[in-house]
Amino acid sequence: MEPALSTTSSAGGGQPLLHQKGAETQSFGTLKQLPIGLGHDTRKYACQRLNRVLADTHILYALYKKHHWLMRGATFYSLHLMLDKHAQEQLALVDALAERIQSLGGVAVADPRHVAELTSVPRPPDGVEPVPVMLSRLLDAHERILIDARDAAARVSAEGDEGSNDLLVSEVVRAGETQVWFLAEHLVDTPLVRA
């Protein structure tokens, strides 16, 4: 007969403490004080604006992955690769935005259900759309983000938050503009065989 396994923890036994529960230590929408030289109201506003851009960027990343998987037709290979590259660039922006919010003392939106509540990007159908429609959907999401990011950048800069302004302009806007250019060129009606 084998000995029963003990479920109690002994000192230094290395047993993980599973199924822990506890109260939130910081609620979404609140700030902790950090000595970064920016006032509470400036940081709070920046976190609100950055979380909106972050939610939309989360959704744009997911759209890129969905469309990457669902590509069809003669340009499948090039679009499949390009959309995956763009998705990885959006994922890097998700991380940069979330870390900026945290560095301001805020809480970054992360749970997909919460992201869905905050995003301005319309939900696509669950199934497959024609390739030009998928590309147009990506372009629409980019435009929403670019408009919001430019406005947020100007407003946080006016409040003295140059760090958030720099992130929004140097990373979000510049990456978005380049990705829009690459996507839009795939919607030019250029026949493959007629000169």
PDB file of C-alpha atoms in Angstrom:
ATOM      1  CA  MET A   1       0.000   0.000   0.000  1.00  0.00           C
ATOM      2  CA  GLU A   2       1.355   3.451  -1.017  1.00  0.00           C
ATOM      3  CA  PRO A   3       1.468   6.257   1.546  1.00  0.00           C
ATOM      4  CA  ALA A   4      -1.127   9.036   1.124  1.00  0.00           C
ATOM      5  CA  LEU A   5       0.198  12.282  -0.281  1.00  0.00           C
ATOM      6  CA  SER A   6       0.078  15.142   2.167  1.00  0.00           C
ATOM      7  CA  THR A   7      -1.773  18.246   1.013  1.00  0.00           C
ATOM      8  CA  THR A   8      -0.393  20.370   3.809  1.00  0.00           C
ATOM      9  CA  SER A   9       2.654  22.498   3.280  1.00  0.00           C
ATOM     10  CA  SER A  10       5.748  21.835   5.317  1.00  0.00           C
ATOM     11  CA  ALA A  11       8.377  24.488   5.838  1.00  0.00           C
ATOM     12  CA  GLY A  12      10.544  24.590   2.730  1.00  0.00           C
ATOM     13  CA  GLY A  13       8.604  21.715   1.140  1.00  0.00           C
ATOM     14  CA  GLY A  14       8.268  23.491  -2.180  1.00  0.00           C
ATOM     15  CA  GLN A  15       4.535  22.788  -2.531  1.00  0.00           C
ATOM     16  CA  PRO A  16       2.843  25.507  -4.602  1.00  0.00           C
ATOM     17  CA  LEU A  17       0.046  27.314  -2.807  1.00  0.00           C
ATOM     18  CA  LEU A  18      -2.744  26.717  -5.314  1.00  0.00           C
ATOM     19  CA  HIS A  19      -6.176  28.292  -5.800  1.00  0.00           C
ATOM     20  CA  GLN A  20      -5.359  31.531  -4.033  1.00  0.00           C
ATOM     21  CA  LYS A  21      -7.918  34.300  -3.923  1.00  0.00           C
ATOM     22  CA  GLY A  22      -7.739  37.908  -2.870  1.00  0.00           C
ATOM     23  CA  ALA A  23      -9.107  41.378  -3.429  1.00  0.00           C
ATOM     24  CA  GLU A  24      -7.875  43.657  -6.200  1.00  0.00           C
ATOM     25  CA  THR A  25      -4.840  45.618  -5.153  1.00  0.00           C
ATOM     26  CA  GLN A  26      -5.546  48.415  -7.660  1.00  0.00           C
ATOM     27  CA  SER A  27      -8.795  49.059  -9.493  1.00  0.00           C
ATOM     28  CA  PHE A  28      -8.928  49.886 -13.189  1.00  0.00           C
ATOM     29  CA  GLY A  29      -9.103  53.655 -13.673  1.00  0.00           C
ATOM     30  CA  THR A  30      -7.136  54.449 -10.531  1.00  0.00           C
ATOM     31  CA  LEU A  31      -3.540  55.601 -10.166  1.00  0.00           C
ATOM     32  CA  LYS A  32      -0.776  54.834  -7.759  1.00  0.00           C
ATOM     33  CA  GLN A  33       1.627  57.645  -6.982  1.00  0.00           C
ATOM     34  CA  LEU A  34       4.958  57.418  -8.777  1.00  0.00           C
ATOM     35  CA  PRO A  35       7.664  60.115  -8.595  1.00  0.00           C
ATOM     36  CA  ILE A  36       7.848  60.832 -12.341  1.00  0.00           C
ATOM     37  CA  GLY A  37       7.297  64.587 -12.280  1.00  0.00           C
ATOM     38  CA  LEU A  38       3.741  64.536 -13.674  1.00  0.00           C
ATOM     39  CA  GLY A  39       0.651  65.503 -11.719  1.00  0.00           C
ATOM     40  CA  HIS A  40      -2.209  63.178 -10.891  1.00  0.00           C
ATOM     41  CA  ASP A  41      -4.682  64.712 -13.370  1.00  0.00           C
ATOM     42  CA  THR A  42      -2.171  64.628 -16.227  1.00  0.00           C
ATOM     43  CA  ARG A  43      -1.339  60.987 -15.563  1.00  0.00           C
ATOM     44  CA  LYS A  44      -4.992  60.013 -15.164  1.00  0.00           C
ATOM     45  CA  TYR A  45      -5.949  61.648 -18.465  1.00  0.00           C
ATOM     46  CA  ALA A  46      -2.995  60.049 -20.262  1.00  0.00           C
ATOM     47  CA  CYS A  47      -3.935  56.617 -18.905  1.00  0.00           C
ATOM     48  CA  GLN A  48      -7.531  57.028 -20.092  1.00  0.00           C
ATOM     49  CA  ARG A  49      -6.441  58.025 -23.600  1.00  0.00           C
ATOM     50  CA  LEU A  50      -3.717  55.380 -23.802  1.00  0.00           C
ATOM     51  CA  ASN A  51      -6.138  52.673 -22.664  1.00  0.00           C
ATOM     52  CA  ARG A  52      -8.509  53.586 -25.502  1.00  0.00           C
ATOM     53  CA  VAL A  53      -5.683  53.319 -28.027  1.00  0.00           C
ATOM     54  CA  LEU A  54      -4.544  50.117 -26.340  1.00  0.00           C
ATOM     55  CA  ALA A  55      -8.014  48.531 -26.571  1.00  0.00           C
ATOM     56  CA  ASP A  56      -8.239  49.362 -30.278  1.00  0.00           C
ATOM     57  CA  THR A  57      -4.698  48.092 -30.854  1.00  0.00           C
ATOM     58  CA  HIS A  58      -5.559  44.800 -29.117  1.00  0.00           C
ATOM     59  CA  ILE A  59      -8.482  44.416 -31.535  1.00  0.00           C
ATOM     60  CA  LEU A  60      -6.384  45.412 -34.556  1.00  0.00           C
ATOM     61  CA  TYR A  61      -3.828  42.765 -33.587  1.00  0.00           C
ATOM     62  CA  ALA A  62      -6.608  40.155 -33.368  1.00  0.00           C
ATOM     63  CA  LEU A  63      -8.027  41.245 -36.744  1.00  0.00           C
ATOM     64  CA  TYR A  64      -4.594  40.923 -38.334  1.00  0.00           C
ATOM     65  CA  LYS A  65      -4.234  37.388 -36.979  1.00  0.00           C
ATOM     66  CA  LYS A  66      -7.745  36.408 -38.080  1.00  0.00           C
ATOM     67  CA  HIS A  67      -7.232  37.753 -41.591  1.00  0.00           C
ATOM     68  CA  HIS A  68      -3.732  36.229 -41.755  1.00  0.00           C
ATOM     69  CA  TRP A  69      -5.314  32.806 -41.155  1.00  0.00           C
ATOM     70  CA  LEU A  70      -8.223  33.387 -43.554  1.00  0.00           C
ATOM     71  CA  MET A  71      -6.432  34.817 -46.609  1.00  0.00           C
ATOM     72  CA  ARG A  72      -7.462  33.425 -50.004  1.00  0.00           C
ATOM     73  CA  GLY A  73      -6.616  33.779 -53.673  1.00  0.00           C
ATOM     74  CA  ALA A  74      -3.677  34.547 -55.942  1.00  0.00           C
ATOM     75  CA  THR A  75      -1.988  36.874 -53.453  1.00  0.00           C
ATOM     76  CA  PHE A  76      -2.434  34.479 -50.528  1.00  0.00           C
ATOM     77  CA  TYR A  77       1.238  33.946 -49.783  1.00  0.00           C
ATOM     78  CA  SER A  78       2.346  37.581 -49.815  1.00  0.00           C
ATOM     79  CA  LEU A  79      -0.693  38.767 -47.847  1.00  0.00           C
ATOM     80  CA  HIS A  80      -0.457  35.874 -45.401  1.00  0.00           C
ATOM     81  CA  LEU A  81       3.140  36.847 -44.588  1.00  0.00           C
ATOM     82  CA  MET A  82       2.520  40.601 -44.560  1.00  0.00           C
ATOM     83  CA  LEU A  83      -0.489  40.347 -42.246  1.00  0.00           C
ATOM     84  CA  ASP A  84       1.474  38.198 -39.822  1.00  0.00           C
ATOM     85  CA  LYS A  85       4.336  40.729 -39.848  1.00  0.00           C
ATOM     86  CA  HIS A  86       1.887  43.560 -39.192  1.00  0.00           C
ATOM     87  CA  ALA A  87       0.256  41.546 -36.404  1.00  0.00           C
ATOM     88  CA  GLN A  88       3.612  41.120 -34.657  1.00  0.00           C
ATOM     89  CA  GLU A  89       4.253  44.868 -34.960  1.00  0.00           C
ATOM     90  CA  GLN A  90       0.821  45.577 -33.441  1.00  0.00           C
ATOM     91  CA  LEU A  91       1.551  43.132 -30.625  1.00  0.00           C
ATOM     92  CA  ALA A  92       4.739  45.085 -29.856  1.00  0.00           C
ATOM     93  CA  LEU A  93       2.612  48.256 -29.711  1.00  0.00           C
ATOM     94  CA  VAL A  94       0.193  46.551 -27.307  1.00  0.00           C
ATOM     95  CA  ASP A  95       3.111  45.882 -24.987  1.00  0.00           C
ATOM     96  CA  ALA A  96       4.571  49.395 -25.326  1.00  0.00           C
ATOM     97  CA  LEU A  97       1.199  51.047 -24.631  1.00  0.00           C
ATOM     98  CA  ALA A  98       0.483  48.800 -21.643  1.00  0.00           C
ATOM     99  CA  GLU A  99       3.911  49.433 -20.155  1.00  0.00           C
ATOM    100  CA  ARG A 100       3.493  53.199 -20.583  1.00  0.00           C
ATOM    101  CA  ILE A 101       0.165  53.074 -18.731  1.00  0.00           C
ATOM    102  CA  GLN A 102       1.776  51.084 -15.937  1.00  0.00           C
ATOM    103  CA  SER A 103       4.712  53.524 -15.765  1.00  0.00           C
ATOM    104  CA  LEU A 104       2.202  56.350 -15.252  1.00  0.00           C
ATOM    105  CA  GLY A 105       0.759  54.471 -12.271  1.00  0.00           C
ATOM    106  CA  GLY A 106      -2.365  53.260 -14.075  1.00  0.00           C
ATOM    107  CA  VAL A 107      -3.762  49.861 -14.925  1.00  0.00           C
ATOM    108  CA  ALA A 108      -3.563  48.721 -18.552  1.00  0.00           C
ATOM    109  CA  VAL A 109      -6.642  47.120 -20.106  1.00  0.00           C
ATOM    110  CA  ALA A 110      -5.760  43.491 -20.762  1.00  0.00           C
ATOM    111  CA  ASP A 111      -8.649  41.046 -20.448  1.00  0.00           C
ATOM    112  CA  PRO A 112     -10.216  40.483 -23.909  1.00  0.00           C
ATOM    113  CA  ARG A 113     -13.711  40.957 -22.471  1.00  0.00           C
ATOM    114  CA  HIS A 114     -12.720  44.339 -21.031  1.00  0.00           C
ATOM    115  CA  VAL A 115     -10.968  45.274 -24.275  1.00  0.00           C
ATOM    116  CA  ALA A 116     -14.220  44.546 -26.145  1.00  0.00           C
ATOM    117  CA  GLU A 117     -16.055  46.989 -23.871  1.00  0.00           C
ATOM    118  CA  LEU A 118     -13.594  49.818 -24.587  1.00  0.00           C
ATOM    119  CA  THR A 119     -12.803  49.428 -28.284  1.00  0.00           C
ATOM    120  CA  SER A 120     -14.224  51.635 -31.013  1.00  0.00           C
ATOM    121  CA  VAL A 121     -13.369  49.088 -33.735  1.00  0.00           C
ATOM    122  CA  PRO A 122     -16.532  47.363 -35.008  1.00  0.00           C
ATOM    123  CA  ARG A 123     -16.753  43.617 -34.542  1.00  0.00           C
ATOM    124  CA  PRO A 124     -16.339  41.646 -37.776  1.00  0.00           C
ATOM    125  CA  PRO A 125     -18.531  38.672 -38.635  1.00  0.00           C
ATOM    126  CA  ASP A 126     -17.346  35.399 -37.163  1.00  0.00           C
ATOM    127  CA  GLY A 127     -16.861  33.829 -40.596  1.00  0.00           C
ATOM    128  CA  VAL A 128     -14.752  34.581 -43.663  1.00  0.00           C
ATOM    129  CA  GLU A 129     -15.194  37.756 -45.733  1.00  0.00           C
ATOM    130  CA  PRO A 130     -13.839  38.463 -49.231  1.00  0.00           C
ATOM    131  CA  VAL A 131     -10.170  39.487 -49.188  1.00  0.00           C
ATOM    132  CA  PRO A 132     -10.805  43.138 -50.193  1.00  0.00           C
ATOM    133  CA  VAL A 133     -13.354  43.438 -47.373  1.00  0.00           C
ATOM    134  CA  MET A 134     -10.871  42.046 -44.845  1.00  0.00           C
ATOM    135  CA  LEU A 135      -8.234  44.538 -46.013  1.00  0.00           C
ATOM    136  CA  SER A 136     -10.761  47.385 -45.871  1.00  0.00           C
ATOM    137  CA  ARG A 137     -11.696  46.350 -42.338  1.00  0.00           C
ATOM    138  CA  LEU A 138      -8.027  46.591 -41.317  1.00  0.00           C
ATOM    139  CA  LEU A 139      -7.732  50.002 -42.952  1.00  0.00           C
ATOM    140  CA  ASP A 140     -10.808  51.241 -41.091  1.00  0.00           C
ATOM    141  CA  ALA A 141      -9.388  50.051 -37.760  1.00  0.00           C
ATOM    142  CA  HIS A 142      -6.083  51.754 -38.516  1.00  0.00           C
ATOM    143  CA  GLU A 143      -7.808  55.021 -39.368  1.00  0.00           C
ATOM    144  CA  ARG A 144      -9.767  54.981 -36.102  1.00  0.00           C
ATOM    145  CA  ILE A 145      -6.557  54.404 -34.153  1.00  0.00           C
ATOM    146  CA  LEU A 146      -4.606  57.036 -36.082  1.00  0.00           C
ATOM    147  CA  ILE A 147      -7.262  59.708 -35.538  1.00  0.00           C
ATOM    148  CA  ASP A 148      -7.483  58.925 -31.828  1.00  0.00           C
ATOM    149  CA  ALA A 149      -3.705  58.613 -31.372  1.00  0.00           C
ATOM    150  CA  ARG A 150      -3.013  61.969 -33.046  1.00  0.00           C
ATOM    151  CA  ASP A 151      -5.628  63.696 -30.905  1.00  0.00           C
ATOM    152  CA  ALA A 152      -4.364  62.003 -27.739  1.00  0.00           C
ATOM    153  CA  ALA A 153      -0.756  62.898 -28.589  1.00  0.00           C
ATOM    154  CA  ALA A 154      -1.591  66.587 -28.961  1.00  0.00           C
ATOM    155  CA  ARG A 155      -3.623  66.662 -25.744  1.00  0.00           C
ATOM    156  CA  VAL A 156      -1.125  64.806 -23.543  1.00  0.00           C
ATOM    157  CA  SER A 157       1.652  66.999 -24.913  1.00  0.00           C
ATOM    158  CA  ALA A 158      -0.345  70.099 -23.942  1.00  0.00           C
ATOM    159  CA  GLU A 159      -0.497  68.628 -20.415  1.00  0.00           C
ATOM    160  CA  GLY A 160       3.301  68.202 -20.350  1.00  0.00           C
ATOM    161  CA  ASP A 161       3.376  64.418 -20.869  1.00  0.00           C
ATOM    162  CA  GLU A 162       5.990  64.215 -23.595  1.00  0.00           C
ATOM    163  CA  GLY A 163       6.657  60.525 -22.895  1.00  0.00           C
ATOM    164  CA  SER A 164       3.131  59.522 -23.884  1.00  0.00           C
ATOM    165  CA  ASN A 165       3.229  61.951 -26.809  1.00  0.00           C
ATOM    166  CA  ASP A 166       6.457  60.379 -28.050  1.00  0.00           C
ATOM    167  CA  LEU A 167       5.034  56.848 -27.829  1.00  0.00           C
ATOM    168  CA  LEU A 168       1.850  57.825 -29.652  1.00  0.00           C
ATOM    169  CA  VAL A 169       3.616  59.718 -32.451  1.00  0.00           C
ATOM    170  CA  SER A 170       6.871  57.791 -32.859  1.00  0.00           C
ATOM    171  CA  GLU A 171       5.429  54.314 -32.521  1.00  0.00           C
ATOM    172  CA  VAL A 172       1.642  54.151 -32.906  1.00  0.00           C
ATOM    173  CA  VAL A 173       1.188  56.767 -35.644  1.00  0.00           C
ATOM    174  CA  ARG A 174       4.320  55.960 -37.629  1.00  0.00           C
ATOM    175  CA  ALA A 175       3.739  52.196 -37.579  1.00  0.00           C
ATOM    176  CA  GLY A 176       0.067  52.686 -38.433  1.00  0.00           C
ATOM    177  CA  GLU A 177       0.780  54.964 -41.388  1.00  0.00           C
ATOM    178  CA  THR A 178       3.278  52.489 -42.846  1.00  0.00           C
ATOM    179  CA  GLN A 179       0.915  49.556 -42.415  1.00  0.00           C
ATOM    180  CA  VAL A 180      -1.926  51.525 -44.029  1.00  0.00           C
ATOM    181  CA  TRP A 181       0.280  52.241 -47.027  1.00  0.00           C
ATOM    182  CA  PHE A 182       1.124  48.552 -47.484  1.00  0.00           C
ATOM    183  CA  LEU A 183      -2.508  47.472 -47.087  1.00  0.00           C
ATOM    184  CA  ALA A 184      -3.974  50.154 -49.342  1.00  0.00           C
ATOM    185  CA  GLU A 185      -1.642  49.244 -52.201  1.00  0.00           C
ATOM    186  CA  HIS A 186      -3.212  45.764 -52.235  1.00  0.00           C
ATOM    187  CA  LEU A 187      -6.579  47.347 -53.020  1.00  0.00           C
ATOM    188  CA  VAL A 188      -5.409  49.063 -56.208  1.00  0.00           C
ATOM    189  CA  ASP A 189      -7.213  47.466 -59.147  1.00  0.00           C
ATOM    190  CA  THR A 190      -4.222  46.277 -61.173  1.00  0.00           C
ATOM    191  CA  PRO A 191      -4.844  43.287 -63.438  1.00  0.00           C
ATOM    192  CA  LEU A 192      -2.201  40.583 -63.225  1.00  0.00           C
ATOM    193  CA  VAL A 193      -1.977  39.953 -66.997  1.00  0.00           C
ATOM    194  CA  ARG A 194      -3.221  42.986 -68.942  1.00  0.00           C
ATOM    195  CA  ALA A 195      -0.782  45.751 -69.955  1.00  0.00           C
TER     196      ALA A 195
END
